[in-house]
Each structure stands twice: as structure tokens, then as C-alpha cells.
Amino acid sequence: MAMQSPLPVRNGVNATRLRIPREGPWATVMDYMLERFGHVDPEGIVRRFREGEVVGLGAEPLTTKTPLGVHDFLWYYRNLPDEPILPVTETILFQDENLLVVDKPHFLPSTPGGRFIQESALVRLRNRLDLPDLVPMHRLDRATAGIILFSTNPATRGAYQVLFEHRRIQKEYRCVATLPATWDEAAAATEPFLDSAPGRHGQAVRQITGSHRATATDFPAEYRNRMVKEKGHLLALTQPGEPNAETRVDVLRTGVSTGVHAGTAVGLFRLRPHSGKTHQLRVHMAALGLGIINDAFYPDLLEKAPDDFTRPLQLLAHSISFTDPLAHTPVTFTSERNLGEFPGPVH
């Protein structure tokens, strides 16, 4: 059973939990926090302890003199006073006593993290709807738009979680990719891409994932510069071998972009993931030679830059289908959003 936070949700945000070492060179808990996080906001850390905003189990306030070894965990509220406001808006498609279905825009994080706390779908919706118990059932990358499900009722949450755990949820995505000069329209129309291969028609691919905790030498030489260049980001790679991530990729339509990439030959693709690896769809399309338009990671890692809201990643979580575990009826929720680089609707 998950450890219950002694602090309630505040302003739509859960308290942050931190594990404290039982021993070490620090005389007090505050000394430990100052060494670990003092480079960020030392004055704020001291203020929290003095004002009783750092607590242990049972909501017992920790003071500036609380010694190390008394508590294993502490909780506190994280503050981010200079958080940027995102000029995008989420749309509620469905809500009842158990479920909330949201059409998330590009650039909006699903949950708090990094530079964005209040500016996340979860916190916005908790505050907007006065639902402190709201919890996401799954997540979308900040760069990806589309359907995301939230549980509104802790009592029925488990019934929906089982659907995800047992892969009883069918997800469809849409993406727009630039077509290569060698694109064979006839071949693409007669046979779908299979198993997310680096070539076409079922060649095996194995996807591995690395994070900033990995070292550059953990990855093939052709990828090592990526890890050095963009520490702190999660990157997924492909290697020959038995596939551990599968996506069914179908060509829906082709055309000429009327967006930022006007005049470029583009394709609209339907993606149906069977597994859920990090960045799976983006990696698989890049491995097929069909990198998704405006993807800053795949196939080439671009220099980190401020958000350009005119160039969203052309990837959309288009629909989710499942049999409702409470009503026992099939349901499908479909995004109302389009992808600006394709000349027409994506539905």
C-alpha cells in the first residue's frame, strides 16, 4: 500500500515526499536538505523549517534542530514562484462521478514536474473543478496532444487501473511525417508497416531506454553524443534484436503541408501501440525513416530552445477505447484536435 501523505493537496499540488538517510555527516534534517537542495533556494528551506511547513509522519512539524535519524521521510510543498504561463488550454470531453476525459493541448505537461507545477493538466484541473483527489490514469508527453483519462473517485480507481495493467485499453494516435523522396505510394497503400522496424514490413527492432543516470558509454557509439549533449532528458534508442516494443503503423493519407512546412510532401499515419515504452511512437517513426514533424529528439537531437508554440510536435493521442468496468459497455473517446501540418482533418 502506498504511503499516505500527512499533508493535503494544496492549490492542486500534492506535497513532495523525501526520504531522509538514517545517518551521515549532517547533524540535523535541515542540514541534509541544505546540502542536497541549498543551491536552489537555501533561504526557502530555512523558512519552511522555521514556519513548520516541513513535516514527518502524523504531520509532526520538523524544526531547524530536528536531528538526523528520527524520521525516515518528510513532506513539504514545493514552490515555483517564477513559473511561466502556458498559452494553451485543455478541453473537458466527459465527466462523471468516476472518470474525467480531457483533450490535452501540445506543450501542457500531464503532471507537475520540472519548470511546471501549476501549469500542468493535473493541477489546472484539480483547481478548476475543485477535485483534490483527481489522479491521471496514464500520461502523455508534454509535447504530445490528445486524450488523457483521469480518475475522479478513489473508490473506483482500481477498476480502471486494471484495464491499463492488463492492456485492455486500445489507443490510436495520429502523426504527420515528411515523406522521403523514395516514398512508394503504391507499396505503402497495400501493406502496413509492422513491428516498428528500421526497414519495412516486419524487420525486428529492439528499443532501449536511457536516462541521465546512465553513462554515455552504456549506449552504442552512434548515440553517445546524444547522452552527453542533453543530460537530464530521457532518450530511447533502437538496436537489432528481438523487438520489445511494437507499434502497428498504417498510412491514412498523403498530401502537401499547408502549415509551417508548406509545400512539403507529408503523410498522415495511424499508430496503434501494443506496448508502452518511453517515446515509443517517436522512435519507431524515426526508425522507419519517417520522423514526426517538429520532433526535437528523433531522428536528430536538436539544441534545447524555448518553446515555439507555432511548431507543435505533430503527434496526437487520437482516441481511447475500452469496455467500462462499471457500466460494462464499450466506450470510445476521440480528440477534437487536428494536426496543423496536414491539409485536412485527421479523423
Coordinates of C-alpha atoms in Angstrom, one line a residue:
M1 CA 0.0 0.0 0.0
A2 CA 1.3 3.5 -0.9
M3 CA 2.4 5.7 2.0
Q4 CA -0.3 8.2 2.7
S5 CA 0.8 11.9 2.7
P6 CA 0.2 13.6 6.0
L7 CA -0.4 16.9 4.1
P8 CA -3.5 17.5 2.0
V9 CA -3.4 18.7 -1.6
R10 CA -2.8 22.5 -1.6
N11 CA -3.5 24.7 -4.6
G12 CA -4.0 21.5 -6.7
V13 CA -0.5 20.2 -5.8
N14 CA 0.5 17.2 -3.7
A15 CA 3.1 17.6 -1.0
T16 CA 6.6 16.3 -2.1
R17 CA 7.9 13.3 -0.2
L18 CA 11.6 13.0 0.6
R19 CA 13.4 10.0 2.1
I20 CA 16.0 11.0 4.7
P21 CA 19.1 9.0 5.5
R22 CA 19.3 7.5 8.9
E23 CA 22.9 8.6 9.4
G24 CA 25.5 10.7 7.8
P25 CA 27.7 13.8 8.3
W26 CA 24.6 16.1 8.9
A27 CA 23.6 17.0 12.5
T28 CA 20.0 17.8 11.6
V29 CA 17.5 17.1 8.9
M30 CA 17.7 20.7 7.7
D31 CA 21.5 20.4 7.3
Y32 CA 20.9 17.4 5.0
M33 CA 18.3 19.3 2.9
L34 CA 20.6 22.4 2.7
E35 CA 23.4 20.3 1.3
R36 CA 21.2 18.5 -1.2
F37 CA 19.0 21.4 -2.3
G38 CA 20.7 24.5 -0.9
H39 CA 22.0 25.5 -4.4
V40 CA 18.4 26.1 -5.4
D41 CA 16.7 28.0 -2.6
P42 CA 18.6 27.9 0.8
E43 CA 16.5 30.8 2.3
G44 CA 13.3 29.0 1.3
I45 CA 14.5 25.7 3.0
V46 CA 15.3 27.5 6.3
R47 CA 12.0 29.4 6.2
R48 CA 10.0 26.2 5.7
F49 CA 11.5 24.6 8.8
R50 CA 11.1 27.8 10.9
E51 CA 7.4 28.1 9.9
G52 CA 6.6 24.4 10.4
E53 CA 6.0 23.7 6.7
V54 CA 8.2 20.5 6.8
V55 CA 6.5 17.6 8.5
G56 CA 7.1 13.9 9.2
L57 CA 4.6 11.1 9.6
G58 CA 1.5 12.2 11.5
A59 CA 2.1 15.7 10.2
E60 CA 4.6 16.3 13.0
P61 CA 6.4 19.6 12.2
L62 CA 10.2 19.3 11.9
T63 CA 12.3 22.1 13.2
T64 CA 15.7 23.6 12.4
K65 CA 17.1 21.4 15.2
T66 CA 15.4 18.0 14.4
P67 CA 18.2 15.5 14.4
L68 CA 19.0 13.0 11.7
G69 CA 17.8 9.5 12.4
V70 CA 14.4 10.4 14.0
H71 CA 12.4 10.3 10.7
D72 CA 12.7 8.3 7.5
F73 CA 10.6 10.6 5.4
L74 CA 9.5 14.2 5.3
W75 CA 6.9 16.1 3.3
Y76 CA 6.8 19.7 2.2
Y77 CA 5.2 21.8 -0.5
R78 CA 7.4 22.8 -3.4
N79 CA 7.2 26.4 -4.6
L80 CA 8.0 27.7 -8.1
P81 CA 7.3 31.5 -8.0
D82 CA 8.6 32.2 -11.5
E83 CA 6.6 29.5 -13.3
P84 CA 5.8 30.5 -16.9
I85 CA 2.2 30.6 -18.0
L86 CA 1.5 28.4 -21.0
P87 CA -0.8 29.9 -23.6
V88 CA -2.7 26.7 -24.2
T89 CA -6.0 25.3 -22.9
E90 CA -7.2 21.8 -22.1
T91 CA -10.7 20.7 -23.0
I92 CA -13.0 18.5 -21.0
L93 CA -14.8 16.0 -23.2
F94 CA -16.5 13.9 -20.5
Q95 CA -17.0 13.9 -16.7
D96 CA -19.0 11.7 -14.3
E97 CA -18.5 10.5 -10.7
N98 CA -15.7 8.2 -11.7
L99 CA -14.0 9.4 -14.8
L100 CA -12.7 12.6 -16.4
V101 CA -11.7 12.6 -20.1
V102 CA -9.6 15.6 -21.2
D103 CA -8.3 16.7 -24.6
K104 CA -4.8 17.9 -23.7
P105 CA -3.1 20.5 -25.9
H106 CA 0.5 20.4 -27.0
F107 CA 3.1 21.9 -24.6
L108 CA 1.0 21.2 -21.5
P109 CA 2.5 18.7 -19.1
S110 CA 0.2 15.9 -17.9
T111 CA 1.5 16.2 -14.3
P112 CA 3.7 18.6 -12.3
G113 CA 7.5 18.4 -12.9
G114 CA 10.5 20.5 -13.8
R115 CA 9.6 24.1 -14.5
F116 CA 5.8 23.4 -14.5
I117 CA 3.7 22.7 -11.4
Q118 CA 0.5 24.9 -11.6
E119 CA 0.9 24.8 -15.4
S120 CA 0.2 21.1 -15.7
A121 CA -3.1 19.4 -16.7
L122 CA -3.5 17.7 -13.4
V123 CA -3.1 20.8 -11.2
R124 CA -5.1 23.0 -13.5
L125 CA -8.0 20.6 -13.5
R126 CA -7.9 20.0 -9.7
N127 CA -8.2 23.7 -9.2
R128 CA -10.7 24.3 -11.9
L129 CA -13.0 21.5 -10.8
D130 CA -12.3 21.5 -7.1
L131 CA -11.3 17.9 -7.3
P132 CA -8.2 17.3 -5.0
D133 CA -8.5 13.5 -5.4
L134 CA -8.1 13.7 -9.2
V135 CA -5.4 11.3 -10.4
P136 CA -4.2 10.6 -14.0
M137 CA -4.7 7.0 -15.2
H138 CA -1.8 7.4 -17.7
R139 CA 0.3 10.2 -19.1
L140 CA 1.2 11.9 -22.3
D141 CA 4.5 13.6 -23.1
R142 CA 4.3 17.4 -22.8
A143 CA 5.0 17.6 -26.5
T144 CA 2.0 15.3 -27.4
A145 CA -1.6 16.4 -27.5
G146 CA -4.8 14.4 -27.2
I147 CA -6.9 12.1 -25.0
I148 CA -5.9 11.5 -21.4
L149 CA -8.1 9.8 -18.7
F150 CA -8.3 10.9 -15.1
S151 CA -9.9 9.1 -12.1
T152 CA -12.2 11.3 -10.1
N153 CA -13.1 8.7 -7.4
P154 CA -10.6 6.8 -5.3
A155 CA -13.2 4.1 -4.5
T156 CA -13.5 3.1 -8.2
R157 CA -9.9 3.9 -9.4
G158 CA -8.7 0.4 -9.1
A159 CA -11.2 -0.9 -11.6
Y160 CA -9.8 1.4 -14.3
Q161 CA -6.2 0.8 -13.4
V162 CA -6.7 -2.9 -14.0
L163 CA -7.6 -2.1 -17.7
F164 CA -4.2 -0.4 -18.2
E165 CA -2.3 -3.1 -16.3
H166 CA -3.9 -5.9 -18.4
R167 CA -3.7 -4.0 -21.7
R168 CA -7.5 -3.8 -22.1
I169 CA -7.2 -0.2 -23.4
Q170 CA -7.0 0.4 -27.2
K171 CA -5.1 3.5 -28.1
E172 CA -4.9 5.1 -31.5
Y173 CA -2.6 8.0 -32.4
R174 CA -2.2 10.2 -35.4
C175 CA 1.0 11.8 -36.6
V176 CA 2.3 13.8 -39.6
A177 CA 5.7 13.0 -41.1
T178 CA 7.7 14.3 -44.0
L179 CA 7.7 11.8 -46.9
P180 CA 11.1 10.8 -48.2
A181 CA 12.0 11.3 -51.9
T182 CA 11.9 7.4 -52.3
W183 CA 8.3 7.2 -51.0
D184 CA 6.4 4.4 -52.8
E185 CA 2.8 5.3 -52.7
A186 CA 1.6 2.0 -54.1
A187 CA 3.6 -0.1 -51.8
A188 CA 2.6 1.9 -48.7
A189 CA -1.1 1.5 -49.7
T190 CA -1.0 -2.2 -50.0
E191 CA 0.8 -3.3 -46.8
P192 CA 1.1 -1.7 -43.4
F193 CA 4.3 -1.2 -41.6
L194 CA 4.8 -3.9 -39.0
D195 CA 6.7 -4.2 -35.7
S196 CA 8.2 -0.7 -35.9
A197 CA 11.2 -1.8 -37.9
P198 CA 14.2 0.3 -39.2
G199 CA 13.3 -1.1 -42.6
R200 CA 9.8 -2.0 -43.8
H201 CA 7.5 -5.0 -43.3
G202 CA 8.5 -6.6 -40.1
Q203 CA 12.2 -6.4 -39.5
A204 CA 12.9 -6.7 -35.8
V205 CA 13.8 -3.7 -33.7
R206 CA 14.7 -3.6 -30.0
Q207 CA 14.1 -0.4 -28.2
I208 CA 16.2 0.5 -25.1
T209 CA 15.7 3.5 -22.9
G210 CA 18.3 5.5 -21.1
S211 CA 18.2 8.4 -18.6
H212 CA 20.6 11.0 -17.2
R213 CA 21.5 8.4 -14.6
A214 CA 23.1 6.3 -17.3
T215 CA 26.6 7.0 -18.5
A216 CA 27.4 7.8 -22.1
T217 CA 29.4 4.5 -22.6
D218 CA 26.2 2.5 -21.8
F219 CA 25.0 3.2 -25.3
P220 CA 26.2 2.4 -28.8
A221 CA 28.9 4.8 -30.2
E222 CA 26.5 6.5 -32.6
Y223 CA 24.2 7.6 -29.7
R224 CA 26.8 8.6 -27.1
N225 CA 26.9 12.2 -28.2
R226 CA 23.2 12.4 -27.5
M227 CA 23.6 11.5 -23.9
V228 CA 26.4 13.9 -23.3
K229 CA 24.6 16.7 -25.1
E230 CA 21.3 16.5 -23.4
K231 CA 21.8 15.3 -19.8
G232 CA 18.6 15.0 -17.8
H233 CA 16.4 14.0 -20.8
L234 CA 15.1 10.6 -21.4
L235 CA 16.1 9.2 -24.7
A236 CA 15.0 5.9 -26.3
L237 CA 17.2 4.1 -28.8
T238 CA 16.8 1.2 -31.3
Q239 CA 19.1 -1.8 -31.6
P240 CA 19.0 -5.0 -33.6
G241 CA 17.4 -8.0 -31.8
E242 CA 14.1 -9.3 -30.7
P243 CA 11.5 -6.5 -30.6
N244 CA 10.5 -5.3 -27.1
A245 CA 8.2 -2.6 -28.3
E246 CA 5.6 -3.0 -31.0
T247 CA 3.5 -0.4 -33.0
R248 CA 1.1 -1.0 -35.9
V249 CA 1.7 1.8 -38.4
D250 CA -0.7 2.5 -41.2
V251 CA -0.7 5.2 -43.9
L252 CA -4.0 7.0 -43.9
R253 CA -3.5 9.7 -46.4
T254 CA -0.8 11.8 -48.1
G255 CA -0.7 15.4 -49.2
V256 CA 1.2 18.6 -49.3
S257 CA 1.6 20.5 -46.0
T258 CA -0.2 23.9 -45.6
G259 CA 1.4 24.6 -42.2
V260 CA 4.8 26.0 -41.3
H261 CA 6.3 23.4 -43.7
A262 CA 4.0 24.5 -46.6
G263 CA 4.9 22.8 -49.9
T264 CA 6.4 19.7 -48.2
A265 CA 5.1 16.3 -49.1
V266 CA 3.7 14.8 -45.9
G267 CA 1.8 11.7 -44.8
L268 CA -0.9 11.2 -42.1
F269 CA -0.2 8.0 -40.2
R270 CA -2.3 5.9 -37.8
L271 CA -0.2 4.5 -34.9
R272 CA -1.5 1.7 -32.7
P273 CA 1.0 0.8 -29.9
H274 CA 0.9 -2.7 -28.5
S275 CA 3.4 -1.8 -25.8
G276 CA 4.2 1.4 -23.9
K277 CA 7.9 2.2 -24.0
T278 CA 9.2 5.7 -23.4
H279 CA 9.0 7.8 -26.6
Q280 CA 7.9 4.6 -28.4
L281 CA 6.0 6.1 -31.3
R282 CA 8.5 8.8 -32.0
V283 CA 11.4 6.3 -32.0
H284 CA 9.5 3.9 -34.3
M285 CA 8.6 6.5 -36.8
A286 CA 12.2 7.8 -36.9
A287 CA 13.5 4.2 -37.3
L288 CA 11.2 3.9 -40.3
G289 CA 12.8 7.0 -41.9
L290 CA 9.6 8.9 -41.2
G291 CA 10.5 11.3 -38.3
I292 CA 7.5 13.1 -37.0
I293 CA 7.4 16.8 -38.0
N294 CA 8.8 19.1 -35.3
D295 CA 10.3 16.3 -33.2
A296 CA 13.3 17.9 -31.4
F297 CA 14.6 14.5 -30.3
Y298 CA 14.2 12.0 -33.1
P299 CA 15.8 11.2 -35.5
D300 CA 18.2 14.2 -34.7
L301 CA 18.6 15.7 -31.3
L302 CA 18.3 19.5 -31.7
E303 CA 19.8 22.1 -29.4
K304 CA 17.5 23.0 -26.5
A305 CA 15.4 26.1 -27.3
P306 CA 12.4 28.0 -25.9
D307 CA 9.0 26.6 -26.8
D308 CA 7.8 27.6 -30.2
F309 CA 4.1 27.4 -30.0
T310 CA 3.7 27.7 -33.8
R311 CA 5.6 24.4 -34.2
P312 CA 4.0 21.7 -32.1
L313 CA 5.1 18.1 -32.4
Q314 CA 2.8 16.6 -35.0
L315 CA 1.6 13.7 -32.8
L316 CA -1.9 13.3 -31.4
A317 CA -3.4 10.8 -29.0
H318 CA -6.4 10.5 -31.2
S319 CA -8.7 8.0 -29.3
I320 CA -9.0 5.6 -26.5
S321 CA -11.5 2.7 -26.4
F322 CA -12.3 0.2 -23.7
T323 CA -15.2 -1.6 -22.0
D324 CA -16.2 0.4 -19.0
P325 CA -15.6 -1.8 -15.9
L326 CA -18.5 -0.4 -14.0
A327 CA -21.2 0.1 -16.7
H328 CA -19.9 -2.9 -18.8
T329 CA -20.5 -1.0 -22.0
P330 CA -17.9 -0.2 -24.8
V331 CA -16.8 3.4 -24.9
T332 CA -14.6 5.4 -27.2
F333 CA -13.3 8.9 -26.6
T334 CA -11.9 10.9 -29.5
S335 CA -9.8 14.0 -29.6
E336 CA -11.3 17.1 -31.3
R337 CA -7.9 18.4 -32.2
N338 CA -6.1 18.4 -35.6
L339 CA -2.5 18.5 -36.7
G340 CA -1.7 21.7 -38.5
E341 CA 0.9 20.3 -40.9
F342 CA -1.7 18.0 -42.6
P343 CA -4.1 19.6 -45.2
G344 CA -7.3 18.4 -43.7
P345 CA -8.9 16.6 -40.7
V346 CA -7.1 13.8 -39.0
H347 CA -10.3 11.9 -38.1

